[in-house]
Amino acid sequence: MALYEHVFLARQDITPQQVDALVEQYKGVIEANGGKVGRVENWGLKSLTYRIKKNRKAHYVLMDIDAPAPAVHEVERQMRINEDILRYMTIAVEKHEEAPSAMMQKRDRDDRPRGEGRGPREGGFDRGPRPDRGDREDRPRRPREDRA
């Protein structure tokens, strides 16, 4: 059997209990077709980058699947029919990760190294002290063209 990671987005106006019911429904489909569902991560309600079917947010869910291809095709077919599912994506993988996914790992903004990826107000872009340019009085001044 092949290994897959399957992510789906459910509409924002359904409850978390309904999202759990969807997960159980699709788990049943996979198990009925000879597969197994490993880890299930509910990433919660997150904002979408752009609106999908008039929704600005969606419930994200990740499922690790060990199943034959027909089981995955059946789950995808049922997701196309279900109006509560906005998008889904299934990816074949070599092995499932043991650690929590990147979405579940809490990363603080302070974990980043100083100066990288930050603007000048956050302490980045430090080029050191400005070199001395000497006295300005000994240089001749050119008149500005708009005042000449």
JSON list of C-alpha atoms in Angstrom, two decimals:
[
{"chain": "A", "resi": 1, "resn": "MET", "atom": "CA", "xyz": [0.00, 0.00, 0.00]},
{"chain": "A", "resi": 2, "resn": "ALA", "atom": "CA", "xyz": [1.09, 3.56, -0.66]},
{"chain": "A", "resi": 3, "resn": "LEU", "atom": "CA", "xyz": [1.55, 6.35, 1.87]},
{"chain": "A", "resi": 4, "resn": "TYR", "atom": "CA", "xyz": [-0.24, 9.67, 1.43]},
{"chain": "A", "resi": 5, "resn": "GLU", "atom": "CA", "xyz": [-0.67, 13.00, 3.18]},
{"chain": "A", "resi": 6, "resn": "HIS", "atom": "CA", "xyz": [-4.14, 14.38, 2.62]},
{"chain": "A", "resi": 7, "resn": "VAL", "atom": "CA", "xyz": [-5.16, 17.95, 3.53]},
{"chain": "A", "resi": 8, "resn": "PHE", "atom": "CA", "xyz": [-8.66, 19.33, 3.15]},
{"chain": "A", "resi": 9, "resn": "LEU", "atom": "CA", "xyz": [-10.29, 22.68, 3.83]},
{"chain": "A", "resi": 10, "resn": "ALA", "atom": "CA", "xyz": [-13.84, 22.79, 5.17]},
{"chain": "A", "resi": 11, "resn": "ARG", "atom": "CA", "xyz": [-16.17, 25.80, 5.13]},
{"chain": "A", "resi": 12, "resn": "GLN", "atom": "CA", "xyz": [-15.84, 28.39, 7.88]},
{"chain": "A", "resi": 13, "resn": "ASP", "atom": "CA", "xyz": [-19.46, 28.24, 9.02]},
{"chain": "A", "resi": 14, "resn": "ILE", "atom": "CA", "xyz": [-19.50, 24.59, 10.10]},
{"chain": "A", "resi": 15, "resn": "THR", "atom": "CA", "xyz": [-18.73, 23.73, 13.72]},
{"chain": "A", "resi": 16, "resn": "PRO", "atom": "CA", "xyz": [-15.60, 21.90, 14.90]},
{"chain": "A", "resi": 17, "resn": "GLN", "atom": "CA", "xyz": [-17.83, 18.93, 15.77]},
{"chain": "A", "resi": 18, "resn": "GLN", "atom": "CA", "xyz": [-18.96, 18.79, 12.14]},
{"chain": "A", "resi": 19, "resn": "VAL", "atom": "CA", "xyz": [-15.33, 18.88, 11.03]},
{"chain": "A", "resi": 20, "resn": "ASP", "atom": "CA", "xyz": [-14.62, 15.91, 13.32]},
{"chain": "A", "resi": 21, "resn": "ALA", "atom": "CA", "xyz": [-17.63, 14.12, 11.81]},
{"chain": "A", "resi": 22, "resn": "LEU", "atom": "CA", "xyz": [-16.19, 14.71, 8.32]},
{"chain": "A", "resi": 23, "resn": "VAL", "atom": "CA", "xyz": [-12.86, 13.23, 9.44]},
{"chain": "A", "resi": 24, "resn": "GLU", "atom": "CA", "xyz": [-14.63, 10.17, 10.84]},
{"chain": "A", "resi": 25, "resn": "GLN", "atom": "CA", "xyz": [-16.68, 9.80, 7.65]},
{"chain": "A", "resi": 26, "resn": "TYR", "atom": "CA", "xyz": [-13.57, 9.82, 5.44]},
{"chain": "A", "resi": 27, "resn": "LYS", "atom": "CA", "xyz": [-11.71, 7.53, 7.85]},
{"chain": "A", "resi": 28, "resn": "GLY", "atom": "CA", "xyz": [-14.56, 5.04, 7.44]},
{"chain": "A", "resi": 29, "resn": "VAL", "atom": "CA", "xyz": [-14.31, 5.24, 3.65]},
{"chain": "A", "resi": 30, "resn": "ILE", "atom": "CA", "xyz": [-10.56, 4.57, 3.73]},
{"chain": "A", "resi": 31, "resn": "GLU", "atom": "CA", "xyz": [-10.88, 1.68, 6.18]},
{"chain": "A", "resi": 32, "resn": "ALA", "atom": "CA", "xyz": [-13.76, 0.17, 4.18]},
{"chain": "A", "resi": 33, "resn": "ASN", "atom": "CA", "xyz": [-11.48, 0.11, 1.12]},
{"chain": "A", "resi": 34, "resn": "GLY", "atom": "CA", "xyz": [-8.61, -1.62, 2.92]},
{"chain": "A", "resi": 35, "resn": "GLY", "atom": "CA", "xyz": [-6.58, 1.33, 4.19]},
{"chain": "A", "resi": 36, "resn": "LYS", "atom": "CA", "xyz": [-5.55, 2.85, 7.49]},
{"chain": "A", "resi": 37, "resn": "VAL", "atom": "CA", "xyz": [-5.52, 6.42, 8.76]},
{"chain": "A", "resi": 38, "resn": "GLY", "atom": "CA", "xyz": [-2.60, 7.31, 10.99]},
{"chain": "A", "resi": 39, "resn": "ARG", "atom": "CA", "xyz": [-2.15, 10.76, 12.42]},
{"chain": "A", "resi": 40, "resn": "VAL", "atom": "CA", "xyz": [-4.95, 13.31, 12.09]},
{"chain": "A", "resi": 41, "resn": "GLU", "atom": "CA", "xyz": [-4.12, 16.94, 12.81]},
{"chain": "A", "resi": 42, "resn": "ASN", "atom": "CA", "xyz": [-6.84, 19.54, 13.04]},
{"chain": "A", "resi": 43, "resn": "TRP", "atom": "CA", "xyz": [-5.10, 22.85, 12.32]},
{"chain": "A", "resi": 44, "resn": "GLY", "atom": "CA", "xyz": [-8.20, 24.85, 13.20]},
{"chain": "A", "resi": 45, "resn": "LEU", "atom": "CA", "xyz": [-9.88, 27.82, 11.58]},
{"chain": "A", "resi": 46, "resn": "LYS", "atom": "CA", "xyz": [-7.37, 29.85, 9.56]},
{"chain": "A", "resi": 47, "resn": "SER", "atom": "CA", "xyz": [-7.62, 32.78, 7.18]},
{"chain": "A", "resi": 48, "resn": "LEU", "atom": "CA", "xyz": [-7.37, 32.05, 3.48]},
{"chain": "A", "resi": 49, "resn": "THR", "atom": "CA", "xyz": [-5.05, 34.02, 1.25]},
{"chain": "A", "resi": 50, "resn": "TYR", "atom": "CA", "xyz": [-7.92, 34.63, -1.17]},
{"chain": "A", "resi": 51, "resn": "ARG", "atom": "CA", "xyz": [-11.62, 33.91, -1.04]},
{"chain": "A", "resi": 52, "resn": "ILE", "atom": "CA", "xyz": [-12.77, 30.45, -2.10]},
{"chain": "A", "resi": 53, "resn": "LYS", "atom": "CA", "xyz": [-16.48, 30.13, -2.84]},
{"chain": "A", "resi": 54, "resn": "LYS", "atom": "CA", "xyz": [-17.16, 33.33, -0.86]},
{"chain": "A", "resi": 55, "resn": "ASN", "atom": "CA", "xyz": [-15.31, 32.04, 2.24]},
{"chain": "A", "resi": 56, "resn": "ARG", "atom": "CA", "xyz": [-12.53, 34.06, 3.84]},
{"chain": "A", "resi": 57, "resn": "LYS", "atom": "CA", "xyz": [-11.59, 31.37, 6.40]},
{"chain": "A", "resi": 58, "resn": "ALA", "atom": "CA", "xyz": [-11.54, 27.58, 6.47]},
{"chain": "A", "resi": 59, "resn": "HIS", "atom": "CA", "xyz": [-11.02, 24.65, 8.83]},
{"chain": "A", "resi": 60, "resn": "TYR", "atom": "CA", "xyz": [-7.77, 22.89, 7.87]},
{"chain": "A", "resi": 61, "resn": "VAL", "atom": "CA", "xyz": [-7.26, 19.14, 8.53]},
{"chain": "A", "resi": 62, "resn": "LEU", "atom": "CA", "xyz": [-4.25, 16.91, 7.76]},
{"chain": "A", "resi": 63, "resn": "MET", "atom": "CA", "xyz": [-4.57, 13.11, 7.56]},
{"chain": "A", "resi": 64, "resn": "ASP", "atom": "CA", "xyz": [-1.74, 10.57, 7.15]},
{"chain": "A", "resi": 65, "resn": "ILE", "atom": "CA", "xyz": [-3.12, 7.73, 5.04]},
{"chain": "A", "resi": 66, "resn": "ASP", "atom": "CA", "xyz": [-1.75, 4.25, 4.32]},
{"chain": "A", "resi": 67, "resn": "ALA", "atom": "CA", "xyz": [-4.11, 2.89, 1.68]},
{"chain": "A", "resi": 68, "resn": "PRO", "atom": "CA", "xyz": [-4.36, 1.57, -1.87]},
{"chain": "A", "resi": 69, "resn": "ALA", "atom": "CA", "xyz": [-4.99, 4.09, -4.64]},
{"chain": "A", "resi": 70, "resn": "PRO", "atom": "CA", "xyz": [-8.69, 3.18, -5.14]},
{"chain": "A", "resi": 71, "resn": "ALA", "atom": "CA", "xyz": [-9.41, 4.11, -1.51]},
{"chain": "A", "resi": 72, "resn": "VAL", "atom": "CA", "xyz": [-7.86, 7.55, -2.01]},
{"chain": "A", "resi": 73, "resn": "HIS", "atom": "CA", "xyz": [-9.76, 8.02, -5.27]},
{"chain": "A", "resi": 74, "resn": "GLU", "atom": "CA", "xyz": [-13.02, 7.21, -3.48]},
{"chain": "A", "resi": 75, "resn": "VAL", "atom": "CA", "xyz": [-12.31, 9.74, -0.71]},
{"chain": "A", "resi": 76, "resn": "GLU", "atom": "CA", "xyz": [-11.51, 12.41, -3.31]},
{"chain": "A", "resi": 77, "resn": "ARG", "atom": "CA", "xyz": [-14.70, 11.58, -5.23]},
{"chain": "A", "resi": 78, "resn": "GLN", "atom": "CA", "xyz": [-16.79, 12.00, -2.10]},
{"chain": "A", "resi": 79, "resn": "MET", "atom": "CA", "xyz": [-15.03, 15.28, -1.26]},
{"chain": "A", "resi": 80, "resn": "ARG", "atom": "CA", "xyz": [-15.88, 16.65, -4.71]},
{"chain": "A", "resi": 81, "resn": "ILE", "atom": "CA", "xyz": [-19.55, 15.95, -4.00]},
{"chain": "A", "resi": 82, "resn": "ASN", "atom": "CA", "xyz": [-19.59, 17.35, -0.44]},
{"chain": "A", "resi": 83, "resn": "GLU", "atom": "CA", "xyz": [-20.49, 21.06, -0.37]},
{"chain": "A", "resi": 84, "resn": "ASP", "atom": "CA", "xyz": [-18.73, 21.57, 2.99]},
{"chain": "A", "resi": 85, "resn": "ILE", "atom": "CA", "xyz": [-15.30, 20.81, 1.46]},
{"chain": "A", "resi": 86, "resn": "LEU", "atom": "CA", "xyz": [-13.72, 23.82, -0.26]},
{"chain": "A", "resi": 87, "resn": "ARG", "atom": "CA", "xyz": [-10.43, 22.27, -1.39]},
{"chain": "A", "resi": 88, "resn": "TYR", "atom": "CA", "xyz": [-8.42, 19.10, -0.88]},
{"chain": "A", "resi": 89, "resn": "MET", "atom": "CA", "xyz": [-4.97, 17.86, -1.84]},
{"chain": "A", "resi": 90, "resn": "THR", "atom": "CA", "xyz": [-3.43, 14.41, -1.63]},
{"chain": "A", "resi": 91, "resn": "ILE", "atom": "CA", "xyz": [0.32, 13.89, -1.93]},
{"chain": "A", "resi": 92, "resn": "ALA", "atom": "CA", "xyz": [2.14, 10.56, -2.11]},
{"chain": "A", "resi": 93, "resn": "VAL", "atom": "CA", "xyz": [5.06, 10.44, 0.34]},
{"chain": "A", "resi": 94, "resn": "GLU", "atom": "CA", "xyz": [7.95, 8.03, 0.98]},
{"chain": "A", "resi": 95, "resn": "LYS", "atom": "CA", "xyz": [7.26, 7.87, 4.73]},
{"chain": "A", "resi": 96, "resn": "HIS", "atom": "CA", "xyz": [5.12, 9.65, 7.27]},
{"chain": "A", "resi": 97, "resn": "GLU", "atom": "CA", "xyz": [6.76, 12.12, 9.61]},
{"chain": "A", "resi": 98, "resn": "GLU", "atom": "CA", "xyz": [6.71, 11.28, 13.30]},
{"chain": "A", "resi": 99, "resn": "ALA", "atom": "CA", "xyz": [7.01, 14.86, 14.55]},
{"chain": "A", "resi": 100, "resn": "PRO", "atom": "CA", "xyz": [4.17, 17.36, 14.43]},
{"chain": "A", "resi": 101, "resn": "SER", "atom": "CA", "xyz": [3.72, 19.09, 11.10]},
{"chain": "A", "resi": 102, "resn": "ALA", "atom": "CA", "xyz": [5.10, 22.56, 10.47]},
{"chain": "A", "resi": 103, "resn": "MET", "atom": "CA", "xyz": [1.66, 24.08, 11.05]},
{"chain": "A", "resi": 104, "resn": "MET", "atom": "CA", "xyz": [1.47, 22.61, 14.56]},
{"chain": "A", "resi": 105, "resn": "GLN", "atom": "CA", "xyz": [4.93, 23.71, 15.67]},
{"chain": "A", "resi": 106, "resn": "LYS", "atom": "CA", "xyz": [4.69, 26.95, 17.58]},
{"chain": "A", "resi": 107, "resn": "ARG", "atom": "CA", "xyz": [7.25, 29.41, 16.30]},
{"chain": "A", "resi": 108, "resn": "ASP", "atom": "CA", "xyz": [7.73, 32.72, 18.00]},
{"chain": "A", "resi": 109, "resn": "ARG", "atom": "CA", "xyz": [8.91, 35.76, 16.10]},
{"chain": "A", "resi": 110, "resn": "ASP", "atom": "CA", "xyz": [11.79, 36.03, 18.57]},
{"chain": "A", "resi": 111, "resn": "ASP", "atom": "CA", "xyz": [13.24, 32.68, 17.42]},
{"chain": "A", "resi": 112, "resn": "ARG", "atom": "CA", "xyz": [14.55, 34.29, 14.25]},
{"chain": "A", "resi": 113, "resn": "PRO", "atom": "CA", "xyz": [18.13, 35.54, 14.23]},
{"chain": "A", "resi": 114, "resn": "ARG", "atom": "CA", "xyz": [18.47, 39.27, 14.67]},
{"chain": "A", "resi": 115, "resn": "GLY", "atom": "CA", "xyz": [18.88, 41.28, 11.52]},
{"chain": "A", "resi": 116, "resn": "GLU", "atom": "CA", "xyz": [17.60, 38.63, 9.13]},
{"chain": "A", "resi": 117, "resn": "GLY", "atom": "CA", "xyz": [14.23, 39.20, 7.59]},
{"chain": "A", "resi": 118, "resn": "ARG", "atom": "CA", "xyz": [13.61, 42.32, 9.61]},
{"chain": "A", "resi": 119, "resn": "GLY", "atom": "CA", "xyz": [13.29, 45.91, 8.60]},
{"chain": "A", "resi": 120, "resn": "PRO", "atom": "CA", "xyz": [15.29, 48.81, 10.05]},
{"chain": "A", "resi": 121, "resn": "ARG", "atom": "CA", "xyz": [12.69, 49.49, 12.76]},
{"chain": "A", "resi": 122, "resn": "GLU", "atom": "CA", "xyz": [13.00, 45.97, 14.17]},
{"chain": "A", "resi": 123, "resn": "GLY", "atom": "CA", "xyz": [16.79, 46.13, 14.49]},
{"chain": "A", "resi": 124, "resn": "GLY", "atom": "CA", "xyz": [17.75, 44.76, 11.09]},
{"chain": "A", "resi": 125, "resn": "PHE", "atom": "CA", "xyz": [19.88, 46.13, 8.28]},
{"chain": "A", "resi": 126, "resn": "ASP", "atom": "CA", "xyz": [22.66, 47.19, 10.65]},
{"chain": "A", "resi": 127, "resn": "ARG", "atom": "CA", "xyz": [25.66, 48.27, 8.58]},
{"chain": "A", "resi": 128, "resn": "GLY", "atom": "CA", "xyz": [27.72, 49.59, 11.45]},
{"chain": "A", "resi": 129, "resn": "PRO", "atom": "CA", "xyz": [28.76, 53.19, 12.15]},
{"chain": "A", "resi": 130, "resn": "ARG", "atom": "CA", "xyz": [28.75, 55.65, 9.30]},
{"chain": "A", "resi": 131, "resn": "PRO", "atom": "CA", "xyz": [32.21, 56.60, 8.05]},
{"chain": "A", "resi": 132, "resn": "ASP", "atom": "CA", "xyz": [33.43, 60.14, 8.65]},
{"chain": "A", "resi": 133, "resn": "ARG", "atom": "CA", "xyz": [33.02, 62.32, 5.55]},
{"chain": "A", "resi": 134, "resn": "GLY", "atom": "CA", "xyz": [35.08, 65.22, 6.85]},
{"chain": "A", "resi": 135, "resn": "ASP", "atom": "CA", "xyz": [34.12, 68.84, 7.27]},
{"chain": "A", "resi": 136, "resn": "ARG", "atom": "CA", "xyz": [31.55, 70.14, 4.84]},
{"chain": "A", "resi": 137, "resn": "GLU", "atom": "CA", "xyz": [32.63, 73.78, 5.11]},
{"chain": "A", "resi": 138, "resn": "ASP", "atom": "CA", "xyz": [35.81, 73.39, 3.07]},
{"chain": "A", "resi": 139, "resn": "ARG", "atom": "CA", "xyz": [33.95, 71.96, 0.07]},
{"chain": "A", "resi": 140, "resn": "PRO", "atom": "CA", "xyz": [32.56, 74.47, -2.41]},
{"chain": "A", "resi": 141, "resn": "ARG", "atom": "CA", "xyz": [28.80, 74.50, -2.65]},
{"chain": "A", "resi": 142, "resn": "ARG", "atom": "CA", "xyz": [27.14, 74.45, -6.01]},
{"chain": "A", "resi": 143, "resn": "PRO", "atom": "CA", "xyz": [24.07, 76.60, -6.33]},
{"chain": "A", "resi": 144, "resn": "ARG", "atom": "CA", "xyz": [20.88, 74.66, -6.77]},
{"chain": "A", "resi": 145, "resn": "GLU", "atom": "CA", "xyz": [19.59, 74.88, -10.28]},
{"chain": "A", "resi": 146, "resn": "ASP", "atom": "CA", "xyz": [16.09, 75.87, -9.25]},
{"chain": "A", "resi": 147, "resn": "ARG", "atom": "CA", "xyz": [17.50, 78.86, -7.29]},
{"chain": "A", "resi": 148, "resn": "ALA", "atom": "CA", "xyz": [20.11, 80.08, -9.73]}
]
